[in-house]
Amino acid sequence: MAPFGLAFLAFYATLRSKSNDSFGGVGVQMLSFFYQQGVSVDNIARAAYAKDKLPSTNISYTFGPLINWLKSTYIGHKAGFYVPTNRLENALSGNNLGSTLTYLYEPGYYSIGGGYGTQYISELWCDFGYFGILIYHIIFGYLIGKICFVTNKNWIMNAIYICLIRYIIFLPRDFALNCVGFLSATFLLPLLLVHLLAGKDRKYIKLSRVVK
């Protein structure tokens, strides 16, 4: 229902502002919505044309989120990882393909805060070519096949699979390793807390059975 709701809101905004611009109809607004949410083909094309111009100072676009996560941790600082301090450095050494492509194609637009956004297939292609895309999707398909909340009795894996759904939805316009979010304290600490509490509960149940 989201596209229909957005189309209605666009129509309402046109009436309220008394704009002379043509609304174009519900169909046009829905197509516009999907185009704005997609445009992955544009990012792939930009990466294809700019592959030979990509700066060698970026280590890897595919593993960019993991590299940047290591940079931001104590381990990264101790190991001497360099952390970009401004937008230019982020484009040249931030391992972010979206930032790099925006800087190469429209440096003025990038300097005022604009960006194309990244695309996981573009990242894989720039780093590993078609073979990397194939291997990634084999692994990706395996993970999707594992998302089953009935047969899997391991609650920790179920929790991870549930969170994977969110990353899968956003993946078409996200980083190839967007699931690095699993490494955040906000995800791991609650899992650890529940695991510890569940362990105490299991010990209590076993003890109560022995007493009986």
mmCIF file of C-alpha atoms in Angstrom:
data_model
loop_
_atom_site.group_PDB
_atom_site.id
_atom_site.type_symbol
_atom_site.label_atom_id
_atom_site.label_comp_id
_atom_site.label_asym_id
_atom_site.label_seq_id
_atom_site.Cartn_x
_atom_site.Cartn_y
_atom_site.Cartn_z
ATOM 1 C CA MET A 1 0.000 0.000 0.000
ATOM 2 C CA ALA A 2 3.003 2.323 0.399
ATOM 3 C CA PRO A 3 3.199 3.418 -3.296
ATOM 4 C CA PHE A 4 -0.549 4.200 -3.356
ATOM 5 C CA GLY A 5 -0.275 6.158 -0.109
ATOM 6 C CA LEU A 6 2.700 8.159 -1.384
ATOM 7 C CA ALA A 7 0.933 8.855 -4.673
ATOM 8 C CA PHE A 8 -2.076 10.187 -2.745
ATOM 9 C CA LEU A 9 0.142 12.383 -0.549
ATOM 10 C CA ALA A 10 1.861 13.785 -3.651
ATOM 11 C CA PHE A 11 -1.549 14.585 -5.152
ATOM 12 C CA TYR A 12 -2.687 16.204 -1.889
ATOM 13 C CA ALA A 13 0.509 18.280 -1.689
ATOM 14 C CA THR A 14 -0.046 19.501 -5.270
ATOM 15 C CA LEU A 15 -3.621 20.614 -4.441
ATOM 16 C CA ARG A 16 -2.642 22.236 -1.169
ATOM 17 C CA SER A 17 0.230 24.236 -2.645
ATOM 18 C CA LYS A 18 -1.917 25.205 -5.667
ATOM 19 C CA SER A 19 1.071 24.359 -7.833
ATOM 20 C CA ASN A 20 0.844 24.673 -11.604
ATOM 21 C CA ASP A 21 3.031 21.617 -12.012
ATOM 22 C CA SER A 22 1.271 18.628 -13.510
ATOM 23 C CA PHE A 23 0.587 15.810 -11.068
ATOM 24 C CA GLY A 24 0.924 13.228 -13.843
ATOM 25 C CA GLY A 25 -1.457 10.706 -12.364
ATOM 26 C CA VAL A 26 -1.193 7.930 -9.803
ATOM 27 C CA GLY A 27 0.636 5.643 -12.240
ATOM 28 C CA VAL A 28 3.388 8.190 -12.897
ATOM 29 C CA GLN A 29 3.824 8.830 -9.181
ATOM 30 C CA MET A 30 4.092 5.106 -8.435
ATOM 31 C CA LEU A 31 6.679 4.600 -11.185
ATOM 32 C CA SER A 32 8.579 7.600 -9.852
ATOM 33 C CA PHE A 33 8.524 6.085 -6.360
ATOM 34 C CA PHE A 34 10.007 2.778 -7.516
ATOM 35 C CA TYR A 35 12.578 4.553 -9.689
ATOM 36 C CA GLN A 36 13.735 6.731 -6.805
ATOM 37 C CA GLN A 37 14.004 3.700 -4.530
ATOM 38 C CA GLY A 38 15.912 1.761 -7.146
ATOM 39 C CA VAL A 39 18.277 3.304 -9.727
ATOM 40 C CA SER A 40 20.697 0.454 -9.020
ATOM 41 C CA VAL A 41 21.377 0.212 -12.745
ATOM 42 C CA ASP A 42 22.741 3.782 -12.686
ATOM 43 C CA ASN A 43 25.225 2.938 -9.942
ATOM 44 C CA ILE A 44 26.337 -0.234 -11.712
ATOM 45 C CA ALA A 45 26.868 1.704 -14.949
ATOM 46 C CA ARG A 46 28.861 4.421 -13.171
ATOM 47 C CA ALA A 47 31.082 1.806 -11.543
ATOM 48 C CA ALA A 48 31.621 0.050 -14.892
ATOM 49 C CA TYR A 49 32.712 3.244 -16.642
ATOM 50 C CA ALA A 50 34.879 4.473 -13.771
ATOM 51 C CA LYS A 51 36.544 1.182 -12.792
ATOM 52 C CA ASP A 52 39.930 2.178 -14.266
ATOM 53 C CA LYS A 53 39.749 5.578 -12.536
ATOM 54 C CA LEU A 54 39.020 4.344 -9.026
ATOM 55 C CA PRO A 55 41.702 5.487 -6.558
ATOM 56 C CA SER A 56 44.158 2.813 -5.475
ATOM 57 C CA THR A 57 44.121 4.249 -1.935
ATOM 58 C CA ASN A 58 40.838 2.459 -1.244
ATOM 59 C CA ILE A 59 41.572 -1.041 0.061
ATOM 60 C CA SER A 60 38.297 -2.790 -0.778
ATOM 61 C CA TYR A 61 34.754 -1.618 -1.427
ATOM 62 C CA THR A 62 33.190 -5.012 -0.687
ATOM 63 C CA PHE A 63 34.867 -5.295 2.710
ATOM 64 C CA GLY A 64 34.625 -1.542 3.297
ATOM 65 C CA PRO A 65 32.139 -1.749 6.208
ATOM 66 C CA LEU A 66 34.327 -4.329 7.966
ATOM 67 C CA ILE A 67 37.511 -2.324 7.373
ATOM 68 C CA ASN A 68 35.866 0.876 8.600
ATOM 69 C CA TRP A 69 34.492 -0.956 11.637
ATOM 70 C CA LEU A 70 38.009 -2.141 12.489
ATOM 71 C CA LYS A 71 39.294 1.401 12.039
ATOM 72 C CA SER A 72 36.759 2.743 14.497
ATOM 73 C CA THR A 73 37.563 0.195 17.231
ATOM 74 C CA TYR A 74 40.365 0.118 19.768
ATOM 75 C CA ILE A 75 42.014 -2.673 17.779
ATOM 76 C CA GLY A 76 42.032 -0.492 14.693
ATOM 77 C CA HIS A 77 43.532 2.520 16.438
ATOM 78 C CA LYS A 78 46.201 0.352 18.063
ATOM 79 C CA ALA A 79 47.073 -1.208 14.706
ATOM 80 C CA GLY A 80 47.494 2.232 13.176
ATOM 81 C CA PHE A 81 44.516 2.210 10.794
ATOM 82 C CA TYR A 82 44.065 5.603 9.159
ATOM 83 C CA VAL A 83 40.616 7.125 9.657
ATOM 84 C CA PRO A 84 39.445 9.743 7.060
ATOM 85 C CA THR A 85 38.673 13.099 8.653
ATOM 86 C CA ASN A 86 36.837 14.878 5.815
ATOM 87 C CA ARG A 87 34.715 14.144 2.750
ATOM 88 C CA LEU A 88 37.614 14.232 0.292
ATOM 89 C CA GLU A 89 39.588 11.696 2.309
ATOM 90 C CA ASN A 90 36.458 9.578 2.689
ATOM 91 C CA ALA A 91 36.083 9.424 -1.095
ATOM 92 C CA LEU A 92 39.754 8.582 -1.661
ATOM 93 C CA SER A 93 40.460 6.256 1.267
ATOM 94 C CA GLY A 94 37.128 5.549 2.979
ATOM 95 C CA ASN A 95 36.370 2.316 1.051
ATOM 96 C CA ASN A 96 32.934 3.712 0.171
ATOM 97 C CA LEU A 97 32.102 3.226 -3.512
ATOM 98 C CA GLY A 98 29.137 5.617 -3.389
ATOM 99 C CA SER A 99 31.320 8.448 -2.082
ATOM 100 C CA THR A 100 34.107 7.680 -4.569
ATOM 101 C CA LEU A 101 31.789 7.610 -7.597
ATOM 102 C CA THR A 102 30.030 10.817 -6.556
ATOM 103 C CA TYR A 103 33.396 12.542 -6.177
ATOM 104 C CA LEU A 104 34.612 11.314 -9.583
ATOM 105 C CA TYR A 105 31.443 12.217 -11.507
ATOM 106 C CA GLU A 106 30.213 15.306 -9.663
ATOM 107 C CA PRO A 107 32.845 16.694 -7.267
ATOM 108 C CA GLY A 108 30.848 19.895 -6.734
ATOM 109 C CA TYR A 109 27.748 17.933 -5.760
ATOM 110 C CA TYR A 110 29.830 15.759 -3.442
ATOM 111 C CA SER A 111 31.463 18.768 -1.778
ATOM 112 C CA ILE A 112 28.077 20.144 -0.668
ATOM 113 C CA GLY A 113 27.062 16.833 0.917
ATOM 114 C CA GLY A 114 25.436 15.005 -1.997
ATOM 115 C CA GLY A 115 25.937 11.351 -2.819
ATOM 116 C CA TYR A 116 24.756 8.630 -5.199
ATOM 117 C CA GLY A 117 24.684 5.929 -2.551
ATOM 118 C CA THR A 118 26.334 2.572 -2.993
ATOM 119 C CA GLN A 119 25.223 -0.685 -4.630
ATOM 120 C CA TYR A 120 26.456 -4.101 -3.577
ATOM 121 C CA ILE A 121 26.784 -5.580 -7.085
ATOM 122 C CA SER A 122 28.924 -2.599 -8.101
ATOM 123 C CA GLU A 123 31.201 -3.187 -5.115
ATOM 124 C CA LEU A 124 31.598 -6.875 -5.908
ATOM 125 C CA TRP A 125 32.272 -6.197 -9.581
ATOM 126 C CA CYS A 126 34.918 -3.537 -8.881
ATOM 127 C CA ASP A 127 36.760 -5.808 -6.425
ATOM 128 C CA PHE A 128 36.314 -9.326 -7.827
ATOM 129 C CA GLY A 129 34.526 -9.131 -11.180
ATOM 130 C CA TYR A 130 31.768 -11.503 -12.259
ATOM 131 C CA PHE A 131 33.252 -14.407 -10.286
ATOM 132 C CA GLY A 132 32.873 -12.448 -7.049
ATOM 133 C CA ILE A 133 29.236 -11.673 -7.843
ATOM 134 C CA LEU A 134 28.550 -15.374 -8.456
ATOM 135 C CA ILE A 135 30.205 -16.573 -5.221
ATOM 136 C CA TYR A 136 28.508 -13.870 -3.164
ATOM 137 C CA HIS A 137 25.055 -14.832 -4.400
ATOM 138 C CA ILE A 138 25.674 -18.536 -3.771
ATOM 139 C CA ILE A 139 26.453 -17.686 -0.139
ATOM 140 C CA PHE A 140 23.553 -15.222 -0.058
ATOM 141 C CA GLY A 141 21.131 -17.860 -1.354
ATOM 142 C CA TYR A 142 22.356 -20.328 1.256
ATOM 143 C CA LEU A 143 21.648 -17.826 4.048
ATOM 144 C CA ILE A 144 18.161 -17.098 2.700
ATOM 145 C CA GLY A 145 17.474 -20.839 2.626
ATOM 146 C CA LYS A 146 18.475 -21.026 6.291
ATOM 147 C CA ILE A 147 15.890 -18.476 7.416
ATOM 148 C CA CYS A 148 13.423 -20.870 8.984
ATOM 149 C CA PHE A 149 11.869 -20.241 12.399
ATOM 150 C CA VAL A 150 10.193 -23.628 12.777
ATOM 151 C CA THR A 151 12.825 -26.337 12.294
ATOM 152 C CA ASN A 152 15.744 -24.419 13.798
ATOM 153 C CA LYS A 153 15.780 -24.889 17.569
ATOM 154 C CA ASN A 154 18.813 -22.654 18.160
ATOM 155 C CA TRP A 155 17.292 -19.364 19.350
ATOM 156 C CA ILE A 156 20.524 -17.416 18.809
ATOM 157 C CA MET A 157 20.602 -18.383 15.130
ATOM 158 C CA ASN A 158 16.894 -17.548 14.876
ATOM 159 C CA ALA A 159 17.624 -14.069 16.260
ATOM 160 C CA ILE A 160 20.384 -13.598 13.690
ATOM 161 C CA TYR A 161 18.131 -14.800 10.861
ATOM 162 C CA ILE A 162 15.394 -12.397 11.924
ATOM 163 C CA CYS A 163 17.866 -9.500 11.786
ATOM 164 C CA LEU A 164 19.131 -10.749 8.417
ATOM 165 C CA ILE A 165 15.700 -10.063 6.934
ATOM 166 C CA ARG A 166 16.190 -6.349 7.549
ATOM 167 C CA TYR A 167 19.582 -6.364 5.798
ATOM 168 C CA ILE A 168 18.198 -8.379 2.884
ATOM 169 C CA ILE A 169 15.436 -5.801 2.295
ATOM 170 C CA PHE A 170 17.907 -2.903 2.160
ATOM 171 C CA LEU A 171 20.668 -4.792 0.315
ATOM 172 C CA PRO A 172 19.855 -3.624 -3.270
ATOM 173 C CA ARG A 173 20.941 -0.085 -2.322
ATOM 174 C CA ASP A 174 23.331 -0.952 0.477
ATOM 175 C CA PHE A 175 26.827 -2.274 1.103
ATOM 176 C CA ALA A 176 27.644 -5.885 0.219
ATOM 177 C CA LEU A 177 28.597 -6.461 3.851
ATOM 178 C CA ASN A 178 25.834 -4.389 5.437
ATOM 179 C CA CYS A 179 25.415 -7.241 7.922
ATOM 180 C CA VAL A 180 28.520 -5.991 9.743
ATOM 181 C CA GLY A 181 25.891 -4.316 11.921
ATOM 182 C CA PHE A 182 25.842 -7.640 13.777
ATOM 183 C CA LEU A 183 29.155 -6.609 15.302
ATOM 184 C CA SER A 184 27.589 -3.676 17.115
ATOM 185 C CA ALA A 185 27.187 -3.702 20.884
ATOM 186 C CA THR A 186 23.463 -2.957 20.561
ATOM 187 C CA PHE A 187 23.014 -6.343 18.872
ATOM 188 C CA LEU A 188 25.551 -8.521 20.692
ATOM 189 C CA LEU A 189 24.988 -7.363 24.279
ATOM 190 C CA PRO A 190 21.236 -8.210 24.379
ATOM 191 C CA LEU A 191 22.023 -11.651 22.914
ATOM 192 C CA LEU A 192 24.679 -12.198 25.576
ATOM 193 C CA LEU A 193 22.333 -11.039 28.335
ATOM 194 C CA VAL A 194 19.518 -13.353 27.214
ATOM 195 C CA HIS A 195 21.992 -16.233 26.882
ATOM 196 C CA LEU A 196 23.246 -15.727 30.461
ATOM 197 C CA LEU A 197 19.727 -15.464 31.871
ATOM 198 C CA ALA A 198 18.613 -18.530 29.924
ATOM 199 C CA GLY A 199 21.610 -20.442 31.308
ATOM 200 C CA LYS A 200 20.579 -19.654 34.872
ATOM 201 C CA ASP A 201 17.009 -20.691 34.098
ATOM 202 C CA ARG A 202 18.170 -24.052 32.730
ATOM 203 C CA LYS A 203 20.259 -24.687 35.855
ATOM 204 C CA TYR A 204 17.244 -23.883 38.054
ATOM 205 C CA ILE A 205 15.040 -26.309 36.104
ATOM 206 C CA LYS A 206 17.619 -29.097 36.369
ATOM 207 C CA LEU A 207 18.067 -28.464 40.119
ATOM 208 C CA SER A 208 14.306 -28.501 40.735
ATOM 209 C CA ARG A 209 14.029 -31.851 38.951
ATOM 210 C CA VAL A 210 16.791 -33.319 41.119
ATOM 211 C CA VAL A 211 15.104 -32.056 44.299
ATOM 212 C CA LYS A 212 11.795 -33.614 43.259
#
